[in-house]
Structure formats: C-alpha cells, structure tokens
Short mmCIF file of C-alpha atoms in Angstrom, two decimals:
data_model
loop_
_atom_site.label_atom_id
_atom_site.label_comp_id
_atom_site.label_asym_id
_atom_site.label_seq_id
_atom_site.Cartn_x
_atom_site.Cartn_y
_atom_site.Cartn_z
CA MET A 30 0.00 0.00 0.00
CA GLN A 31 1.45 3.32 -1.09
CA ARG A 32 1.45 6.59 0.81
CA LEU A 33 -0.15 8.19 -2.24
CA HIS A 34 -3.18 5.92 -1.81
CA ALA A 35 -3.44 6.69 1.90
CA ARG A 36 -3.26 10.39 1.09
CA TYR A 37 -5.84 10.16 -1.71
CA PRO A 38 -8.03 7.11 -0.93
CA PHE A 39 -10.67 8.05 -3.51
CA LEU A 40 -8.30 7.21 -6.39
CA GLU A 41 -9.13 4.19 -8.51
CA THR A 42 -5.61 2.91 -7.92
CA ALA A 43 -6.19 3.11 -4.16
CA ARG A 44 -9.29 0.96 -4.45
CA ASP A 45 -7.39 -1.48 -6.65
CA ALA A 46 -4.60 -1.63 -4.07
CA VAL A 47 -7.06 -2.66 -1.36
CA ALA A 48 -8.55 -5.28 -3.68
CA THR A 49 -5.12 -6.60 -4.62
CA GLU A 50 -4.24 -7.05 -0.97
CA ALA A 51 -7.41 -9.15 -0.65
CA VAL A 52 -8.40 -7.27 2.50
CA ASP A 53 -11.32 -8.84 4.34
CA LEU A 54 -13.24 -5.87 5.75
CA ALA A 55 -15.11 -8.05 8.25
CA THR A 56 -11.82 -9.19 9.73
CA VAL A 57 -10.45 -5.64 9.78
CA VAL A 58 -13.40 -4.16 11.70
CA ASP A 59 -13.38 -7.09 14.11
CA GLN A 60 -9.65 -7.17 14.85
CA ASP A 61 -8.02 -3.87 13.89
CA ARG A 62 -9.02 -1.24 16.45
CA ALA A 63 -6.68 1.40 14.99
CA VAL A 64 -8.46 1.30 11.63
CA VAL A 65 -11.91 1.49 13.22
CA ASP A 66 -10.91 4.37 15.50
CA ARG A 67 -9.49 6.32 12.58
CA ALA A 68 -12.62 5.62 10.50
CA ARG A 69 -14.88 6.90 13.28
CA GLU A 70 -12.66 9.97 13.60
CA ARG A 71 -12.97 10.68 9.87
CA VAL A 72 -16.76 10.78 10.10
CA VAL A 73 -17.02 12.69 13.39
CA ALA A 74 -14.48 15.28 12.20
CA ALA A 75 -16.47 15.65 8.99
CA LEU A 76 -19.54 16.56 11.04
CA GLU A 77 -17.85 18.78 13.59
CA ASP A 78 -15.03 20.42 11.63
CA GLY A 79 -15.71 19.91 7.92
CA GLU A 80 -12.50 17.92 7.46
CA THR A 81 -11.30 14.40 8.19
CA GLY A 82 -9.02 14.75 11.19
CA GLU A 83 -5.31 14.14 11.64
CA PRO A 84 -3.97 11.45 9.26
CA ARG A 85 -2.18 8.45 10.68
CA ARG A 86 1.44 7.74 9.84
CA ASP A 87 0.65 4.09 9.32
CA THR A 88 -0.23 3.87 5.62
CA ARG A 89 -2.36 0.76 6.06
CA VAL A 90 -4.43 2.27 8.88
CA GLU A 91 -4.98 5.51 6.99
CA LEU A 92 -6.00 3.82 3.74
CA LEU A 93 -8.29 1.17 5.25
CA SER A 94 -10.00 3.73 7.46
CA TYR A 95 -11.55 5.23 4.30
CA PRO A 96 -13.70 2.23 3.27
CA VAL A 97 -14.60 1.63 6.92
CA ALA A 98 -15.69 5.27 7.23
CA ARG A 99 -17.94 4.77 4.20
CA VAL A 100 -19.44 1.76 5.96
CA LEU A 101 -20.17 3.86 9.05
CA VAL A 102 -21.80 6.57 6.94
CA SER A 103 -23.93 3.91 5.26
CA MET A 104 -24.98 2.42 8.59
CA VAL A 105 -26.20 5.79 9.90
CA GLU A 106 -28.02 6.29 6.59
CA GLU A 107 -28.69 10.02 6.82
CA ARG A 108 -28.57 12.18 3.73
CA VAL A 109 -27.11 15.11 5.65
CA LEU A 110 -24.27 12.90 6.91
CA VAL A 111 -23.53 11.60 3.41
CA ARG A 112 -23.29 15.15 2.11
CA LYS A 113 -21.19 16.45 4.97
CA TYR A 114 -18.85 13.46 4.87
CA ALA A 115 -18.32 13.75 1.11
CA ARG A 116 -17.67 17.47 1.40
CA ALA A 117 -15.16 16.94 4.19
CA GLU A 118 -13.24 14.25 2.32
CA ALA A 119 -13.20 16.46 -0.77
CA ALA A 120 -12.07 19.49 1.25
CA THR A 121 -9.22 17.46 2.76
CA ALA A 122 -8.18 16.23 -0.68
CA TYR A 123 -8.34 19.80 -2.01
CA ASP A 124 -6.00 21.04 0.72
CA ARG A 125 -3.58 18.24 -0.06
CA PHE A 126 -3.46 18.51 -3.83
CA THR A 127 -3.25 22.29 -3.82
CA THR A 128 -0.25 21.94 -1.50
CA ASP A 129 1.25 19.35 -3.84
CA PHE A 130 0.79 21.69 -6.78
CA GLU A 131 2.28 24.70 -4.97
CA ASP A 132 5.40 22.72 -4.09
CA THR A 133 6.37 22.42 -7.75
CA THR A 134 6.45 24.41 -10.94
CA GLU A 135 3.82 24.09 -13.64
CA LEU A 136 1.43 22.38 -11.22
CA LYS A 137 3.47 19.15 -11.28
CA SER A 138 4.79 17.10 -8.41
CA VAL A 139 7.65 14.63 -8.65
CA GLU A 140 7.16 13.23 -5.16
CA SER A 141 5.69 9.75 -4.90
CA THR A 142 3.32 10.95 -2.16
CA GLY A 143 2.04 13.86 -4.23
CA LEU A 144 -0.39 14.26 -7.08
CA ASP A 145 -0.02 16.27 -10.28
CA LEU A 146 -2.70 18.08 -12.23
CA GLU A 147 -2.50 15.85 -15.29
CA THR A 148 -3.04 12.72 -13.20
CA LEU A 149 -5.96 14.27 -11.34
CA LEU A 150 -7.65 15.39 -14.56
CA ALA A 151 -7.20 11.94 -16.07
CA GLU A 152 -8.58 10.32 -12.91
CA PHE A 153 -11.97 11.91 -13.63
CA ASP A 154 -11.75 11.68 -17.43
CA LEU A 155 -11.39 15.45 -17.61
CA ASP A 156 -8.13 15.53 -19.53
CA GLY A 157 -9.99 15.68 -22.83
CA ALA A 158 -12.51 18.26 -21.61
CA VAL A 159 -10.04 20.78 -20.19
CA ARG A 160 -7.45 22.66 -22.20
CA GLU A 161 -4.89 25.17 -21.05
CA THR A 162 -4.86 28.68 -22.52
CA ALA A 163 -2.60 31.69 -22.15
CA ASP A 164 -4.69 33.10 -19.29
CA GLY A 165 -6.09 29.98 -17.62
CA TYR A 166 -8.18 27.08 -18.87
CA ARG A 167 -11.28 26.35 -20.90
CA ILE A 168 -13.61 23.50 -20.07
CA ASP A 169 -16.36 21.93 -22.16
CA VAL A 170 -19.73 23.33 -21.09
CA GLY A 171 -21.24 19.85 -20.75
CA THR A 172 -18.50 18.98 -18.27
CA TYR A 173 -18.62 22.32 -16.48
CA LEU A 174 -22.34 22.35 -15.65
CA PRO A 175 -22.60 19.26 -13.40
CA LEU A 176 -19.37 20.17 -11.59
CA ALA A 177 -20.53 23.73 -10.88
CA GLU A 178 -24.19 23.06 -10.06
CA ASP A 179 -23.70 22.87 -6.27
CA LEU A 180 -21.27 25.79 -6.00
CA TRP A 181 -22.40 28.96 -4.26
CA GLY A 182 -22.02 32.35 -5.91
CA ASP A 183 -23.36 34.05 -9.01
CA GLU A 184 -19.97 33.77 -10.69
CA TRP A 185 -20.55 30.05 -11.25
CA HIS A 186 -23.81 30.56 -13.15
CA LEU A 187 -23.36 29.94 -16.86
CA VAL A 188 -25.06 33.22 -17.73
CA ASN A 189 -22.15 35.03 -16.05
CA ARG A 190 -19.52 33.12 -18.03
CA ALA A 191 -18.09 34.08 -21.43
CA LEU A 192 -19.20 30.89 -23.17
CA THR A 193 -17.44 30.53 -26.52
CA ASP A 194 -17.56 27.58 -28.92
CA GLY A 195 -19.05 25.35 -26.25
CA GLU A 196 -16.27 26.10 -23.76
CA VAL A 197 -16.31 27.92 -20.41
CA PRO A 198 -13.25 29.93 -19.30
CA VAL A 199 -11.95 29.26 -15.77
CA ASP A 200 -8.84 30.44 -13.97
CA ASP A 201 -6.40 28.21 -12.08
CA ASP A 202 -8.21 28.44 -8.73
CA GLU A 203 -11.60 27.79 -10.31
CA LEU A 204 -10.34 24.69 -12.06
CA LEU A 205 -9.07 23.31 -8.75
CA THR A 206 -12.44 24.05 -7.15
CA LEU A 207 -14.16 22.10 -9.92
CA LEU A 208 -11.78 19.21 -9.30
CA ARG A 209 -12.75 19.31 -5.63
CA GLU A 210 -16.38 18.98 -6.74
CA ALA A 211 -15.48 16.00 -8.92
CA ILE A 212 -13.94 14.32 -5.88
CA ARG A 213 -16.96 15.13 -3.74
CA GLY A 214 -19.26 13.61 -6.34
CA ARG A 215 -17.26 10.39 -6.49
CA ILE A 216 -17.18 10.03 -2.71
CA GLU A 217 -20.90 10.71 -2.40
CA ASP A 218 -21.76 8.32 -5.23
CA GLY A 219 -23.08 5.01 -3.95
CA LEU A 220 -23.64 6.19 -0.38
CA PRO A 221 -25.36 4.82 1.56
CA PHE A 222 -25.05 1.15 0.61
CA ASP A 223 -26.22 -2.06 2.24
CA VAL A 224 -23.79 -3.20 4.95
CA PRO A 225 -23.42 -6.94 5.64
CA ASP A 226 -24.78 -7.91 9.05
CA VAL A 227 -21.46 -9.24 10.35
CA ILE A 228 -19.75 -5.91 9.64
CA ALA A 229 -22.66 -3.83 10.95
CA ALA A 230 -22.67 -5.75 14.22
CA ALA A 231 -18.97 -5.09 14.77
CA LEU A 232 -19.40 -1.35 14.15
CA GLU A 233 -22.69 -0.67 15.92
CA ASP A 234 -21.07 1.20 18.83
CA GLU A 235 -19.23 3.54 16.45
CA ALA A 236 -22.36 4.11 14.38
CA ALA A 237 -24.32 4.91 17.56
CA GLU A 238 -21.72 7.49 18.57
CA ILE A 239 -21.95 9.13 15.16
CA ARG A 240 -25.75 9.25 15.44
CA GLU A 241 -25.42 11.07 18.77
CA VAL A 242 -22.99 13.60 17.31
CA LEU A 243 -25.33 14.12 14.38
CA ALA A 244 -28.28 14.73 16.68
CA ASP A 245 -26.40 17.30 18.76
CA LEU A 246 -25.16 19.45 15.90
CA GLU A 247 -26.75 22.37 14.15
CA LEU A 248 -27.08 20.63 10.82
CA THR A 249 -28.30 23.23 8.37
CA GLN A 250 -26.27 26.41 8.63
CA ASN A 251 -26.94 27.46 5.02
CA ILE A 252 -30.73 27.11 4.94
CA ASP A 253 -32.57 30.40 4.64
CA THR A 254 -35.92 29.13 3.41
CA VAL A 255 -39.20 29.01 5.33
CA VAL A 256 -41.63 26.47 3.86
CA PRO A 257 -44.04 25.36 6.62
CA ASP A 258 -45.46 22.54 4.47
CA LEU A 259 -42.03 20.91 4.60
CA PHE A 260 -41.50 21.36 8.35
CA PRO A 261 -41.12 18.24 10.48
CA PRO A 262 -44.48 17.29 12.04
CA CYS A 263 -43.42 18.44 15.52
CA MET A 264 -42.50 21.95 14.35
CA LYS A 265 -45.55 22.18 12.11
CA ALA A 266 -47.74 21.39 15.12
CA LEU A 267 -46.02 24.00 17.30
CA LEU A 268 -46.33 26.62 14.55
CA ASP A 269 -50.04 25.82 14.23
CA ASP A 270 -50.44 26.31 17.99
CA ILE A 271 -48.75 29.71 17.78
CA GLN A 272 -51.01 30.81 14.93
CA LYS A 273 -54.07 29.69 16.90
CA GLY A 274 -52.93 31.91 19.76
CA GLU A 275 -52.41 29.00 22.15
CA HIS A 276 -50.05 29.28 25.08
CA LEU A 277 -46.91 27.17 24.67
CA PRO A 278 -44.89 25.69 27.54
CA HIS A 279 -41.37 27.05 27.82
CA HIS A 280 -39.72 23.97 26.27
CA SER A 281 -42.10 24.08 23.29
CA ARG A 282 -41.57 27.80 22.79
CA PHE A 283 -37.81 27.30 22.90
CA ALA A 284 -37.96 24.45 20.38
CA ILE A 285 -39.99 26.28 17.72
CA THR A 286 -38.11 29.57 18.20
CA ALA A 287 -34.72 27.85 17.90
CA PHE A 288 -35.97 26.04 14.80
CA LEU A 289 -37.20 29.24 13.15
CA THR A 290 -33.96 31.11 13.87
CA SER A 291 -31.99 28.17 12.45
CA ILE A 292 -33.83 28.32 9.13
CA GLY A 293 -33.22 32.03 8.67
CA MET A 294 -36.14 33.90 10.23
CA THR A 295 -35.26 37.25 11.79
CA THR A 296 -36.17 38.31 15.31
CA ASP A 297 -38.75 40.76 13.93
CA GLU A 298 -40.41 38.03 11.87
CA ILE A 299 -40.58 35.67 14.84
CA VAL A 300 -41.91 38.37 17.16
CA ASP A 301 -44.68 39.08 14.65
CA LEU A 302 -45.71 35.41 14.74
CA TYR A 303 -46.28 35.55 18.50
CA ARG A 304 -48.41 38.73 18.39
CA VAL A 305 -51.63 36.71 18.09
CA ASN A 306 -51.05 35.22 21.54
CA SER A 307 -53.16 36.79 24.30
CA SER A 308 -50.18 36.76 26.69
CA PHE A 309 -47.83 38.29 24.09
CA GLY A 310 -45.20 40.65 25.44
CA GLU A 311 -43.01 42.12 22.74
CA GLU A 312 -40.06 43.00 24.93
CA MET A 313 -39.82 39.55 26.52
CA THR A 314 -40.42 37.74 23.20
CA ARG A 315 -37.72 39.79 21.52
CA TYR A 316 -35.31 39.21 24.39
CA GLN A 317 -35.89 35.43 24.36
CA THR A 318 -35.48 35.22 20.59
CA ASP A 319 -32.27 37.26 20.60
CA HIS A 320 -30.96 35.09 23.44
CA ILE A 321 -31.66 31.86 21.53
CA ARG A 322 -30.11 33.35 18.37
CA GLY A 323 -26.96 34.23 20.32
CA ASP A 324 -27.28 38.00 19.81
CA SER A 325 -27.64 38.65 23.56
CA SER A 326 -25.90 35.52 24.85
CA PRO A 327 -22.55 33.79 24.25
CA THR A 328 -24.29 30.72 22.80
CA GLU A 329 -26.29 30.26 19.61
CA TYR A 330 -28.81 27.56 20.50
CA SER A 331 -29.78 24.76 18.14
CA PRO A 332 -33.24 23.18 18.12
CA PRO A 333 -33.62 20.13 20.38
CA SER A 334 -32.95 16.70 18.93
CA CYS A 335 -35.80 14.28 18.23
CA ALA A 336 -34.98 12.41 21.42
CA THR A 337 -35.34 15.61 23.46
CA MET A 338 -38.57 16.57 21.67
CA GLN A 339 -39.95 13.13 22.53
CA SER A 340 -38.96 13.39 26.19
CA TYR A 341 -40.88 16.68 26.50
CA GLY A 342 -43.94 15.35 24.69
CA ASP A 343 -43.46 17.60 21.67
CA CYS A 344 -42.82 14.73 19.23
CA VAL A 345 -46.21 14.35 17.53
CA ASN A 346 -47.67 13.09 14.25
CA LYS A 347 -44.56 11.08 13.36
CA ASP A 348 -44.27 9.99 9.73
CA ASP A 349 -41.99 7.49 7.98
CA LEU A 350 -39.14 9.99 7.63
CA CYS A 351 -39.23 10.66 11.37
CA GLU A 352 -38.43 7.01 12.00
CA ARG A 353 -34.91 7.39 10.55
CA ILE A 354 -34.11 11.04 11.31
CA PRO A 355 -32.37 12.04 14.58
CA HIS A 356 -33.02 15.78 14.43
CA PRO A 357 -35.77 18.15 13.20
CA MET A 358 -33.20 20.13 11.20
CA ALA A 359 -32.07 16.98 9.42
CA TYR A 360 -35.72 16.26 8.58
CA TYR A 361 -36.25 19.74 7.15
CA GLU A 362 -33.01 19.69 5.20
CA GLU A 363 -33.93 16.37 3.58
CA ARG A 364 -37.43 17.59 2.70
CA ILE A 365 -35.96 20.75 1.16
CA ASP A 366 -33.43 18.70 -0.81
CA ASP A 367 -36.10 16.33 -2.14
CA ALA A 368 -38.66 19.02 -3.03
CA ASP A 369 -39.16 20.25 -6.57
CA ASP A 370 -38.41 23.93 -7.17
CA ASP A 371 -42.11 24.75 -7.58
CA GLU A 372 -42.79 23.33 -4.10
CA ILE A 373 -40.29 25.67 -2.45
CA GLU A 374 -42.05 28.98 -1.96
CA ASP A 375 -40.68 30.93 0.96
CA TRP A 376 -43.50 31.81 3.33
CA ARG A 377 -42.04 35.28 3.93
CA GLU A 378 -42.01 36.10 0.23
CA ALA A 379 -45.64 35.06 -0.14
CA GLU A 380 -46.63 37.31 2.77
CA ARG A 381 -44.71 40.25 1.31
CA GLU A 382 -46.46 39.80 -2.02
CA GLU A 383 -49.83 39.69 -0.26
CA GLN A 384 -49.05 42.89 1.63
CA SER A 385 -47.86 44.58 -1.55
CA ALA A 386 -51.02 43.56 -3.41
CA SER A 387 -53.24 44.88 -0.62
CA GLY A 388 -51.36 48.18 -0.55
CA ASP A 389 -49.98 47.74 2.99
#
C-alpha cells in the first residue's frame, strides 16, 4: 500500500490496491481497532469540523479507514451525513493537492506521495474536456455544468460566463475548485449502501456514537428558506399552535423559536408570529429570541434533537421519515433537498407579495 493511496483514498488505484491485498473488511473491523478508531474519527471530524481529522502515519491504517468510514456513513443512513462526509473528504483532498501543486512548478509534483494536475484530470476523465490557454483554462460546457451546479455564488452561473464555442473559461483556482467537486461527487456516489450484518454488528457502537454527534449538531447552517409545508411534524404542530394563539410551555416555545432562527427567520419576523397570543409581550419575546439566536448571549442555540422533543412530549404526528431522522433540522433539510423547485415557496415572500397587493 502506497502513501499516495493513503493520502488520496478516492483514487481508482487506491481501491485497486485494497482489492489486490485481498483485505477482508469483516476481519479488519473485528480485529483492527486502529483502523476502526481512525474511520470513526474521519466521520465525526467531517460533522464537527468539515474535514477528516489528523492522518495516521501508518499507511495501512490511513487507507483502510476510508472504506470503513464509508461503511459507518452507510450504517447511519442520513442524507445530511452523506453530504457532509463527502464534502469533508473532498475538502481534505483539495487542501492536499493544492499543497502538492504549490510545491512544484507548472502544477506538477515529482514526489511519490504527491499528485499532479495531469493525473488528477485523467482520474476523472477530464483531460480531454479541459485545455490550457494563455490566461487559464477552458472546459467543455457539458462537463462544467454538473461540476458547478452545487457551487455557491453568481460567478458560477453559466449566464455570467463568457461561453465561446461550447467552452467555459476558468482560472487556475476555479479549475481546482471544480476538481474538488469531482472528488466530492465520487465520494458521495453510492452512499449509503447495504452493509453486511457481520460488519454492521462489529461497528454498531461507532455508528451509535456518530448518530449522537449528528443529533447534537446544528445541521443546516446554510438554509434560509421558510416552507411550513415541509416542516417536520413536531414543528408544524407547534407553529399551528402559535397561529391559533395557544399558550406554549417554555420547552415548546424554545424548540420552535430555535428552529425558526436556524432556518433564517429574523427576530422581527418571529416576534410578529407571536403577536396573536393573548399573553404576548413584545419586549420579553424579543429578548428570548435574541438570546436563543446568540445575539444577547454567548451561545447560539440549536433546536432540540428528536430524542429531546420526545422526552418533553413535543414529538407528535410522526411519519416514515421521522423514523430514521435524529433531528428536526435533518428532517427539514432532507425535505428541502427532495422538493421540486415549484414546491419551495418561501413563506415570507408570499406574505410580502400579499401585503404589496393589498397596498400595505
């Protein structure tokens, strides 16, 4: 097993190396604690830090921890975990290959532990779709679009690119970002998969730990969309109670307020929701919301996990998705991901349009 493969375990040659060694994964997870520990660390670090943790010096441990980490991700079977894990592995790879490229001239590395641009392009069959120019690169539009579709920023939209002869211009940094996306796509592809019972049994403790970490985290930092029809049943029920003017216990009020702040609602918007309540006090409602948001406290609070919601009696109207989701934010994120564009109408926008139409 080569250090290159441990450093870049997503490479086809790395997978072939594991196959050539005839590694029995069931035996590894049962007998090799160092590999299992490193695999768990890869996944937990992906959730908590957006990277894969400190690599091990032992090439075998580092390389084998990658397929075991994929097993753990598959056992937990949460879309948000798959996405975060793939992004973290891709981010780690990006840091490594950009370092490799900077260490040499013309983006080429001669070290056996490094990777050069030509090899990386060929790895993803991009060598024929990317050509170097005097001021950067040009990439076939059909190749560019799927690589750029999940990237944030208007600059990635095709309408903002000088498309010429079916090619999109990109600079050096942009090309490397697109390569990172190619890696992310490969890592995410095929996850989750069915895990043999004998392997799952050996890794159940590690999978349980990852589920706990997943439940405790704020899982959707980039969501700024309010679509009540896609809310988890518990939050939909609490929102309905607010709109009916019903008094909510403190734990219920905290849960729905933390949820609404986490999906992008402002303090003013949340305060307006509570106005229909007979015991509404604007100053206290605003203070509590700002406190939960972290504006008037050192902590930004996340919504309670499903287990906590259940313990307080706020877990109601469970559906099939609830059965395999550990956190209301994970539920909402998956519903948003699975919804068609025409289903995603932000509640706030609809209200603004109604107010504009009525002349308010």
